[in-house]
mmCIF file of C-alpha atoms and ligand atoms in Angstrom:
data_model
loop_
_atom_site.group_PDB
_atom_site.id
_atom_site.type_symbol
_atom_site.label_atom_id
_atom_site.label_comp_id
_atom_site.label_asym_id
_atom_site.label_seq_id
_atom_site.Cartn_x
_atom_site.Cartn_y
_atom_site.Cartn_z
ATOM 1 C CA MET E 29 -18.255 10.961 16.910
ATOM 2 C CA HIS E 30 -14.782 12.331 17.463
ATOM 3 C CA GLN E 31 -13.803 15.894 16.758
ATOM 4 C CA GLY E 32 -10.576 16.417 14.844
ATOM 5 C CA LYS E 33 -9.060 14.446 12.019
ATOM 6 C CA ARG E 34 -9.039 10.668 12.194
ATOM 7 C CA ALA E 35 -6.825 8.445 10.063
ATOM 8 C CA LEU E 36 -7.157 4.720 9.691
ATOM 9 C CA SER E 37 -5.392 2.089 7.627
ATOM 10 C CA VAL E 38 -6.912 -1.158 6.395
ATOM 11 C CA GLY E 39 -4.780 -4.257 5.878
ATOM 12 C CA GLY E 40 -4.623 -7.915 6.745
ATOM 13 C CA GLY E 41 -2.057 -9.770 4.677
ATOM 14 C CA LYS E 42 -4.247 -12.062 2.620
ATOM 15 C CA GLY E 43 -5.371 -11.065 -0.871
ATOM 16 C CA GLY E 44 -9.008 -10.798 -1.855
ATOM 17 C CA ILE E 45 -10.511 -10.803 1.627
ATOM 18 C CA GLY E 46 -12.375 -7.520 1.225
ATOM 19 C CA LYS E 47 -9.923 -4.810 2.340
ATOM 20 C CA SER E 48 -10.751 -2.421 -0.492
ATOM 21 C CA CYS E 49 -14.435 -3.229 -0.266
ATOM 22 C CA PHE E 50 -14.328 -2.392 3.458
ATOM 23 C CA SER E 51 -12.297 0.804 2.914
ATOM 24 C CA ALA E 52 -14.698 2.070 0.267
ATOM 25 C CA ASN E 53 -17.834 1.201 2.187
ATOM 26 C CA ILE E 54 -16.738 2.527 5.571
ATOM 27 C CA GLY E 55 -15.781 5.704 3.706
ATOM 28 C CA ILE E 56 -19.245 5.878 2.184
ATOM 29 C CA ALA E 57 -20.955 5.139 5.510
ATOM 30 C CA LEU E 58 -18.963 7.918 7.207
ATOM 31 C CA SER E 59 -19.692 10.397 4.429
ATOM 32 C CA ARG E 60 -23.399 9.579 4.755
ATOM 33 C CA GLN E 61 -23.037 10.602 8.414
ATOM 34 C CA GLY E 62 -21.758 14.001 7.298
ATOM 35 C CA ARG E 63 -18.009 13.412 7.551
ATOM 36 C CA ARG E 64 -15.675 14.672 4.824
ATOM 37 C CA VAL E 65 -13.665 11.611 3.852
ATOM 38 C CA VAL E 66 -10.604 11.031 1.693
ATOM 39 C CA LEU E 67 -9.890 7.463 0.587
ATOM 40 C CA VAL E 68 -6.294 6.700 -0.343
ATOM 41 C CA ASP E 69 -5.444 3.714 -2.535
ATOM 42 C CA THR E 70 -1.905 2.699 -1.542
ATOM 43 C CA ASP E 71 -2.011 -0.528 -3.554
ATOM 44 C CA ILE E 72 0.241 0.634 -6.368
ATOM 45 C CA GLU E 73 0.583 -2.789 -7.972
ATOM 46 C CA ALA E 74 -3.110 -3.645 -8.141
ATOM 47 C CA PRO E 75 -5.060 -0.457 -7.505
ATOM 48 C CA ASN E 76 -8.835 -0.794 -7.732
ATOM 49 C CA LEU E 77 -10.373 1.356 -5.019
ATOM 50 C CA HIS E 78 -11.686 3.757 -7.686
ATOM 51 C CA THR E 79 -13.932 0.995 -9.062
ATOM 52 C CA PHE E 80 -15.557 0.426 -5.651
ATOM 53 C CA VAL E 81 -16.597 4.075 -5.506
ATOM 54 C CA GLY E 82 -17.846 4.259 -9.089
ATOM 55 C CA ILE E 83 -14.937 5.936 -10.925
ATOM 56 C CA THR E 84 -13.929 4.331 -14.227
ATOM 57 C CA TYR E 85 -10.724 6.201 -15.126
ATOM 58 C CA PRO E 86 -9.039 8.263 -12.416
ATOM 59 C CA GLN E 87 -7.903 11.454 -14.145
ATOM 60 C CA ARG E 88 -5.122 12.179 -11.687
ATOM 61 C CA THR E 89 -3.189 9.711 -9.571
ATOM 62 C CA LEU E 90 -0.541 9.430 -6.915
ATOM 63 C CA ASP E 91 2.074 9.092 -9.681
ATOM 64 C CA ASP E 92 1.264 12.607 -10.891
ATOM 65 C CA TYR E 93 1.964 13.978 -7.438
ATOM 66 C CA LEU E 94 5.128 11.966 -6.771
ATOM 67 C CA ASN E 95 6.573 12.763 -10.188
ATOM 68 C CA SER E 96 5.899 16.465 -9.981
ATOM 69 C CA MET E 97 7.796 19.004 -7.978
ATOM 70 C CA VAL E 98 5.043 21.565 -8.347
ATOM 71 C CA MET E 99 1.716 19.815 -8.093
ATOM 72 C CA GLY E 100 -0.066 20.252 -4.777
ATOM 73 C CA ILE E 101 -1.746 17.282 -3.106
ATOM 74 C CA GLU E 102 -5.200 18.861 -3.589
ATOM 75 C CA GLU E 103 -4.753 18.442 -7.340
ATOM 76 C CA ILE E 104 -4.806 14.641 -7.148
ATOM 77 C CA VAL E 105 -7.801 14.399 -4.801
ATOM 78 C CA LEU E 106 -10.688 13.328 -7.009
ATOM 79 C CA PRO E 107 -14.379 13.850 -6.353
ATOM 80 C CA THR E 108 -16.514 10.667 -6.386
ATOM 81 C CA PRO E 109 -20.233 10.210 -7.086
ATOM 82 C CA VAL E 110 -20.717 10.048 -3.304
ATOM 83 C CA PRO E 111 -21.171 13.439 -1.607
ATOM 84 C CA ARG E 112 -18.344 14.370 0.802
ATOM 85 C CA LEU E 113 -16.247 11.379 -0.351
ATOM 86 C CA ARG E 114 -13.029 11.989 -2.294
ATOM 87 C CA LEU E 115 -10.321 9.659 -3.556
ATOM 88 C CA ILE E 116 -6.591 9.584 -4.117
ATOM 89 C CA SER E 117 -6.019 6.832 -6.660
ATOM 90 C CA SER E 118 -2.865 4.885 -7.418
ATOM 91 C CA ALA E 119 -4.092 3.647 -10.750
ATOM 92 C CA GLY E 120 -1.191 4.830 -12.843
ATOM 93 C CA SER E 121 1.808 3.299 -14.435
ATOM 94 C CA GLY E 122 5.034 5.238 -13.951
ATOM 95 C CA LEU E 123 6.084 4.117 -10.485
ATOM 96 C CA SER E 124 4.019 0.985 -10.251
ATOM 97 C CA LEU E 125 6.895 -1.476 -10.197
ATOM 98 C CA SER E 126 9.309 0.083 -7.779
ATOM 99 C CA GLY E 127 6.857 2.199 -5.834
ATOM 100 C CA PRO E 128 7.561 5.471 -4.091
ATOM 101 C CA ASN E 129 10.705 5.466 -2.002
ATOM 102 C CA TYR E 130 10.799 6.294 1.688
ATOM 103 C CA PRO E 131 11.269 10.111 1.441
ATOM 104 C CA GLN E 132 8.596 10.284 -1.268
ATOM 105 C CA ARG E 133 6.202 8.362 0.964
ATOM 106 C CA GLN E 134 6.934 10.606 3.941
ATOM 107 C CA ARG E 135 6.282 13.712 1.867
ATOM 108 C CA PHE E 136 3.048 12.190 0.598
ATOM 109 C CA PHE E 137 1.834 11.213 4.059
ATOM 110 C CA ARG E 138 2.490 14.639 5.505
ATOM 111 C CA ALA E 139 0.591 16.214 2.629
ATOM 112 C CA VAL E 140 -2.368 13.829 2.957
ATOM 113 C CA MET E 141 -2.640 14.449 6.668
ATOM 114 C CA GLY E 142 -2.756 18.173 5.933
ATOM 115 C CA LEU E 143 -5.806 17.851 3.651
ATOM 116 C CA ASP E 144 -9.010 19.581 4.598
ATOM 117 C CA ALA E 145 -10.990 16.468 5.613
ATOM 118 C CA ASP E 146 -12.369 14.757 8.726
ATOM 119 C CA THR E 147 -11.293 11.196 8.037
ATOM 120 C CA ILE E 148 -8.486 9.727 5.926
ATOM 121 C CA ILE E 149 -8.637 6.033 5.038
ATOM 122 C CA PHE E 150 -5.575 4.193 3.664
ATOM 123 C CA ASP E 151 -6.398 1.018 1.751
ATOM 124 C CA VAL E 152 -3.351 -1.246 1.857
ATOM 125 C CA ALA E 153 -2.226 -3.969 -0.574
ATOM 126 C CA ALA E 154 -2.127 -7.700 0.121
ATOM 127 C CA GLY E 155 1.060 -9.303 1.404
ATOM 128 C CA ALA E 156 3.345 -8.338 4.269
ATOM 129 C CA ARG E 157 6.300 -6.795 2.453
ATOM 130 C CA MET E 158 7.985 -3.872 4.136
ATOM 131 C CA ARG E 159 6.409 -1.283 1.852
ATOM 132 C CA VAL E 160 2.942 -2.622 2.600
ATOM 133 C CA ILE E 161 3.692 -2.595 6.330
ATOM 134 C CA ASP E 162 4.924 1.003 6.071
ATOM 135 C CA TYR E 163 1.695 2.143 4.478
ATOM 136 C CA PHE E 164 -0.299 0.257 7.091
ATOM 137 C CA SER E 165 1.550 1.679 10.077
ATOM 138 C CA ILE E 166 1.150 5.301 9.067
ATOM 139 C CA ALA E 167 -2.294 5.685 10.640
ATOM 140 C CA PRO E 168 -2.951 5.723 14.372
ATOM 141 C CA ILE E 169 -6.038 3.517 13.952
ATOM 142 C CA MET E 170 -5.374 0.208 12.207
ATOM 143 C CA VAL E 171 -7.915 -2.293 10.949
ATOM 144 C CA ILE E 172 -7.053 -5.910 10.214
ATOM 145 C CA ILE E 173 -9.546 -7.608 7.915
ATOM 146 C CA LEU E 174 -9.943 -11.338 8.449
ATOM 147 C CA GLU E 175 -12.022 -14.034 6.875
ATOM 148 C CA PRO E 176 -13.128 -17.008 8.908
ATOM 149 C CA ILE E 177 -10.650 -19.340 7.182
ATOM 150 C CA PRO E 178 -7.267 -20.601 8.444
ATOM 151 C CA THR E 179 -5.250 -19.096 5.567
ATOM 152 C CA ALA E 180 -6.525 -15.597 6.370
ATOM 153 C CA LEU E 181 -5.627 -16.080 10.037
ATOM 154 C CA GLU E 182 -2.148 -17.243 9.104
ATOM 155 C CA ASN E 183 -1.581 -14.269 6.798
ATOM 156 C CA ALA E 184 -2.929 -11.768 9.327
ATOM 157 C CA TYR E 185 -0.656 -13.229 11.995
ATOM 158 C CA GLY E 186 2.354 -12.927 9.655
ATOM 159 C CA PHE E 187 1.318 -9.387 8.830
ATOM 160 C CA LEU E 188 1.265 -8.332 12.502
ATOM 161 C CA LYS E 189 4.534 -10.140 13.140
ATOM 162 C CA ASN E 190 6.183 -8.206 10.294
ATOM 163 C CA LEU E 191 4.751 -4.973 11.654
ATOM 164 C CA LEU E 192 6.635 -5.600 14.910
ATOM 165 C CA TYR E 193 9.825 -6.828 13.258
ATOM 166 C CA ARG E 194 9.935 -3.907 10.853
ATOM 167 C CA HIS E 195 10.158 -1.581 13.811
ATOM 168 C CA LEU E 196 12.506 -3.811 15.746
ATOM 169 C CA LEU E 197 14.939 -3.890 12.806
ATOM 170 C CA ARG E 198 14.908 -0.102 12.661
ATOM 171 C CA ILE E 199 15.713 0.170 16.371
ATOM 172 C CA PHE E 200 18.645 -2.249 16.092
ATOM 173 C CA TYR E 201 19.807 -1.006 12.699
ATOM 174 C CA THR E 202 23.195 0.209 13.910
ATOM 175 C CA ASP E 203 23.873 -2.910 15.999
ATOM 176 C CA LYS E 204 24.743 -5.214 13.086
ATOM 177 C CA PRO E 205 25.112 -8.570 14.928
ATOM 178 C CA THR E 206 21.751 -8.127 16.657
ATOM 179 C CA HIS E 207 20.188 -6.875 13.429
ATOM 180 C CA ARG E 208 21.428 -10.079 11.730
ATOM 181 C CA MET E 209 20.063 -12.236 14.545
ATOM 182 C CA ILE E 210 16.615 -10.596 14.291
ATOM 183 C CA LEU E 211 16.616 -11.168 10.527
ATOM 184 C CA ASP E 212 17.452 -14.842 11.105
ATOM 185 C CA VAL E 213 14.609 -15.241 13.585
ATOM 186 C CA LEU E 214 12.251 -13.489 11.173
ATOM 187 C CA GLY E 215 13.417 -15.637 8.289
ATOM 188 C CA GLU E 216 12.954 -18.700 10.544
ATOM 189 C CA LYS E 217 16.540 -19.785 10.092
ATOM 190 C CA SER E 218 17.083 -19.922 13.799
ATOM 191 C CA SER E 219 16.132 -22.310 16.575
ATOM 192 C CA ARG E 220 14.256 -19.377 18.117
ATOM 193 C CA ALA E 221 11.935 -19.118 15.102
ATOM 194 C CA GLY E 222 8.768 -20.270 16.844
ATOM 195 C CA GLN E 223 9.360 -18.332 20.005
ATOM 196 C CA SER E 224 7.188 -15.551 21.341
ATOM 197 C CA VAL E 225 8.132 -11.889 21.142
ATOM 198 C CA GLU E 226 8.381 -11.983 24.925
ATOM 199 C CA ALA E 227 11.155 -14.592 24.747
ATOM 200 C CA LEU E 228 12.919 -12.604 22.033
ATOM 201 C CA LEU E 229 12.747 -9.492 24.217
ATOM 202 C CA ALA E 230 14.539 -11.348 27.005
ATOM 203 C CA VAL E 231 17.382 -12.186 24.579
ATOM 204 C CA LEU E 232 17.528 -8.635 23.207
ATOM 205 C CA ASP E 233 17.494 -7.108 26.660
ATOM 206 C CA ARG E 234 20.832 -8.719 27.408
ATOM 207 C CA ARG E 235 22.249 -7.086 24.263
ATOM 208 C CA SER E 236 20.775 -3.612 24.760
ATOM 209 C CA HIS E 237 18.456 -2.764 27.601
ATOM 210 C CA GLU E 238 17.752 0.712 26.250
ATOM 211 C CA LYS E 239 16.848 -0.402 22.725
ATOM 212 C CA THR E 240 14.681 -3.200 24.082
ATOM 213 C CA GLU E 241 12.806 -0.696 26.256
ATOM 214 C CA THR E 242 12.210 1.430 23.139
ATOM 215 C CA PHE E 243 10.766 -1.604 21.395
ATOM 216 C CA SER E 244 8.553 -2.505 24.360
ATOM 217 C CA SER E 245 7.078 0.984 24.363
ATOM 218 C CA PHE E 246 6.441 0.692 20.636
ATOM 219 C CA ILE E 247 4.472 -2.517 21.241
ATOM 220 C CA ALA E 248 2.523 -0.798 24.009
ATOM 221 C CA SER E 249 1.755 2.109 21.680
ATOM 222 C CA LEU E 250 0.064 -0.218 19.177
ATOM 223 C CA ASN E 251 -3.164 -0.183 21.117
ATOM 224 C CA HIS E 252 -5.608 0.737 18.390
ATOM 225 C CA ILE E 253 -5.477 -2.324 16.181
ATOM 226 C CA TYR E 254 -9.005 -3.503 15.478
ATOM 227 C CA VAL E 255 -10.047 -6.806 13.950
ATOM 228 C CA VAL E 256 -12.987 -7.034 11.559
ATOM 229 C CA ILE E 257 -14.208 -10.406 10.297
ATOM 230 C CA ASN E 258 -15.580 -10.177 6.779
ATOM 231 C CA ARG E 259 -17.887 -12.482 4.818
ATOM 232 C CA VAL E 260 -19.346 -14.092 7.931
ATOM 233 C CA ARG E 261 -21.930 -16.758 7.082
ATOM 234 C CA SER E 262 -22.740 -18.237 10.492
ATOM 235 C CA LYS E 263 -22.673 -17.338 14.180
ATOM 236 C CA GLU E 264 -19.977 -19.955 14.872
ATOM 237 C CA GLN E 265 -17.580 -18.170 12.514
ATOM 238 C CA GLU E 266 -17.640 -15.165 14.838
ATOM 239 C CA GLU E 267 -15.772 -17.125 17.518
ATOM 240 C CA ILE E 268 -12.636 -17.036 15.432
ATOM 241 C CA ILE E 269 -11.949 -13.482 16.576
ATOM 242 C CA ASP E 270 -11.342 -14.547 20.196
ATOM 243 C CA ARG E 271 -9.039 -17.357 19.192
ATOM 244 C CA PHE E 272 -7.033 -15.086 16.916
ATOM 245 C CA ALA E 273 -6.745 -12.371 19.573
ATOM 246 C CA ARG E 274 -5.538 -14.918 22.148
ATOM 247 C CA VAL E 275 -2.776 -16.249 19.869
ATOM 248 C CA VAL E 276 -1.668 -12.715 18.946
ATOM 249 C CA LYS E 277 -1.575 -11.718 22.602
ATOM 250 C CA ARG E 278 0.378 -14.798 23.595
ATOM 251 C CA TYR E 279 3.021 -14.756 20.856
ATOM 252 C CA LEU E 280 3.170 -11.120 19.728
ATOM 253 C CA MET E 281 2.153 -9.333 22.958
ATOM 254 C CA LEU E 282 -0.381 -7.220 21.066
ATOM 255 C CA ASN E 283 -3.786 -6.389 22.494
ATOM 256 C CA LEU E 284 -6.200 -6.461 19.591
ATOM 257 C CA ARG E 285 -9.525 -4.657 19.786
ATOM 258 C CA PHE E 286 -12.888 -5.877 18.595
ATOM 259 C CA GLY E 287 -13.869 -4.133 15.353
ATOM 260 C CA GLY E 288 -16.929 -6.135 14.354
ATOM 261 C CA PHE E 289 -18.406 -8.600 11.894
ATOM 262 C CA LEU E 290 -19.519 -8.046 8.312
ATOM 263 C CA PRO E 291 -21.939 -10.539 6.784
ATOM 264 C CA PHE E 292 -21.488 -12.222 3.435
ATOM 265 C CA GLU E 293 -23.494 -10.164 0.910
ATOM 266 C CA PRO E 294 -24.534 -12.127 -2.171
ATOM 267 C CA ASP E 295 -25.082 -8.895 -4.139
ATOM 268 C CA MET E 296 -21.677 -7.368 -3.404
ATOM 269 C CA ASP E 297 -20.135 -8.312 -6.749
ATOM 270 C CA LYS E 298 -23.205 -7.085 -8.646
ATOM 271 C CA SER E 299 -22.768 -3.618 -7.174
ATOM 272 C CA ILE E 300 -19.092 -3.605 -8.212
ATOM 273 C CA ILE E 301 -19.984 -4.653 -11.749
ATOM 274 C CA ALA E 302 -22.621 -1.888 -11.846
ATOM 275 C CA ARG E 303 -20.033 0.537 -10.360
ATOM 276 C CA THR E 304 -22.584 1.623 -7.784
ATOM 277 C CA PRO E 305 -21.115 1.690 -4.286
ATOM 278 C CA PHE E 306 -22.828 -1.059 -2.283
ATOM 279 C CA ILE E 307 -23.886 0.993 0.750
ATOM 280 C CA MET E 308 -25.299 3.688 -1.546
ATOM 281 C CA GLN E 309 -27.372 1.083 -3.335
ATOM 282 C CA PHE E 310 -28.391 -0.859 -0.222
ATOM 283 C CA PRO E 311 -28.280 1.525 2.754
ATOM 284 C CA ASP E 312 -30.528 -0.758 4.836
ATOM 285 C CA SER E 313 -28.686 -3.994 4.097
ATOM 286 C CA PRO E 314 -27.188 -6.112 6.911
ATOM 287 C CA TYR E 315 -23.711 -5.098 5.624
ATOM 288 C CA ALA E 316 -24.568 -1.384 5.919
ATOM 289 C CA LYS E 317 -25.993 -1.890 9.429
ATOM 290 C CA ALA E 318 -22.935 -3.864 10.510
ATOM 291 C CA MET E 319 -20.716 -1.066 9.167
ATOM 292 C CA GLU E 320 -22.498 1.416 11.451
ATOM 293 C CA SER E 321 -21.635 -0.731 14.497
ATOM 294 C CA ILE E 322 -18.022 -0.930 13.323
ATOM 295 C CA ILE E 323 -17.875 2.876 13.086
ATOM 296 C CA LEU E 324 -19.043 3.041 16.704
ATOM 297 C CA ASN E 325 -16.535 0.405 17.829
ATOM 298 C CA LEU E 326 -13.681 2.208 16.102
ATOM 299 C CA GLN E 327 -14.819 5.468 17.763
ATOM 300 C CA LEU E 328 -14.607 7.292 14.464
HETATM 301 N N1 ATP Y 411 -18.937 -9.010 2.836
HETATM 302 C C1 ATP Y 411 -18.804 -9.433 1.575
HETATM 303 N N2 ATP Y 411 -19.722 -10.258 1.015
HETATM 304 C C2 ATP Y 411 -19.587 -10.702 -0.238
HETATM 305 N N3 ATP Y 411 -18.558 -10.407 -1.048
HETATM 306 C C3 ATP Y 411 -17.602 -9.597 -0.552
HETATM 307 C C4 ATP Y 411 -17.671 -9.068 0.770
HETATM 308 N N4 ATP Y 411 -16.567 -8.300 0.977
HETATM 309 C C5 ATP Y 411 -15.856 -8.346 -0.158
HETATM 310 N N5 ATP Y 411 -16.468 -9.113 -1.083
HETATM 311 C C6 ATP Y 411 -15.988 -9.428 -2.451
HETATM 312 O O1 ATP Y 411 -14.685 -9.958 -2.358
HETATM 313 C C7 ATP Y 411 -13.931 -9.600 -3.499
HETATM 314 C C8 ATP Y 411 -12.582 -9.083 -3.054
HETATM 315 O O2 ATP Y 411 -12.750 -7.882 -2.344
HETATM 316 P P1 ATP Y 411 -11.632 -6.759 -2.277
HETATM 317 O O3 ATP Y 411 -11.142 -6.397 -3.624
HETATM 318 O O4 ATP Y 411 -12.142 -5.694 -1.389
HETATM 319 O O5 ATP Y 411 -10.479 -7.563 -1.508
HETATM 320 P P2 ATP Y 411 -9.012 -7.043 -1.152
HETATM 321 O O6 ATP Y 411 -8.692 -7.665 0.151
HETATM 322 O O7 ATP Y 411 -8.947 -5.573 -1.247
HETATM 323 O O8 ATP Y 411 -8.174 -7.691 -2.323
HETATM 324 P P3 ATP Y 411 -6.643 -7.361 -2.739
HETATM 325 O O9 ATP Y 411 -5.813 -8.105 -1.764
HETATM 326 O O10 ATP Y 411 -6.546 -7.899 -4.124
HETATM 327 O O11 ATP Y 411 -6.464 -5.877 -2.640
HETATM 328 C C9 ATP Y 411 -14.746 -8.582 -4.273
HETATM 329 O O12 ATP Y 411 -15.264 -9.204 -5.402
HETATM 330 C C10 ATP Y 411 -15.870 -8.191 -3.315
HETATM 331 O O13 ATP Y 411 -17.060 -7.985 -4.008
HETATM 332 MG MG1 MG Y 412 -7.616 -4.308 -2.360
#
């Protein structure tokens, strides 16, 4: 176990693949090991992390904090039925459509990272829109949840691609023609659409060596992205992780790390309906055991 505060974000692009379920249960598993954990629901359009940890109506939410000039972050951190596990919920209404803007998000992140806790876990929404990517990239440890089906792989690939392009667009923001070209490649309006990031770097390098170097070091800094395969039903499905990592390495130049496998649990939905966190109810289940290995792999 690491000393000092750890922060991880959980994403993956595709909806309904178990991101919130993973966030809640890894939070519970860590709190059972004695860590003080804060879960953060960043899914402002469809927040539901509170339900996974057994809270029916969150009394305070992120909205209350963002809308108030006086409220401290501690005031929106809710206790849960699980000892040492707390929650920041997004289940509100006010800002749900537009979402917090960039300065509001920055202020929020700084405050969250200052909380008295050992581990902070950001549960991220589905999709790969910029706001989702921004929430995902806040934490130094990133977890991509996959399911062993082609659509999940496609969405996770698109998610990682957007993560890189988001940063690339920032670096080239003041160089309008290059910025436009990157947007075209991203929007697949260009003949370079299917090319690898490596090939794109060669093109960009001719436009600005310095900016391209900055981008290359950003890619190199993304060295704590872990992949977890959820709802695994057979040994063969585990092989998908190697194939995915190879494609990501080849086209996006990212070195993904092995997070682990989580089995399909037939009783998962029952525990959600009963609002009893799964790992609390079944601490010796294969899912709970697999979560312990993931905690080791992530060096939490
Ligand atoms: N390992 C598992 N075995 C069985 N069911 C699972 C497993 N993991 C998640 N589920 C079920 O999958 C459903 C979707 O899970 P969850 O809400 O965590 O997905 P999500 O990726 O957060 O979705 P969204 O994109 O809407 O935020 C839930 O009903 C949950 O019970
Ligand atoms: Mg979710």
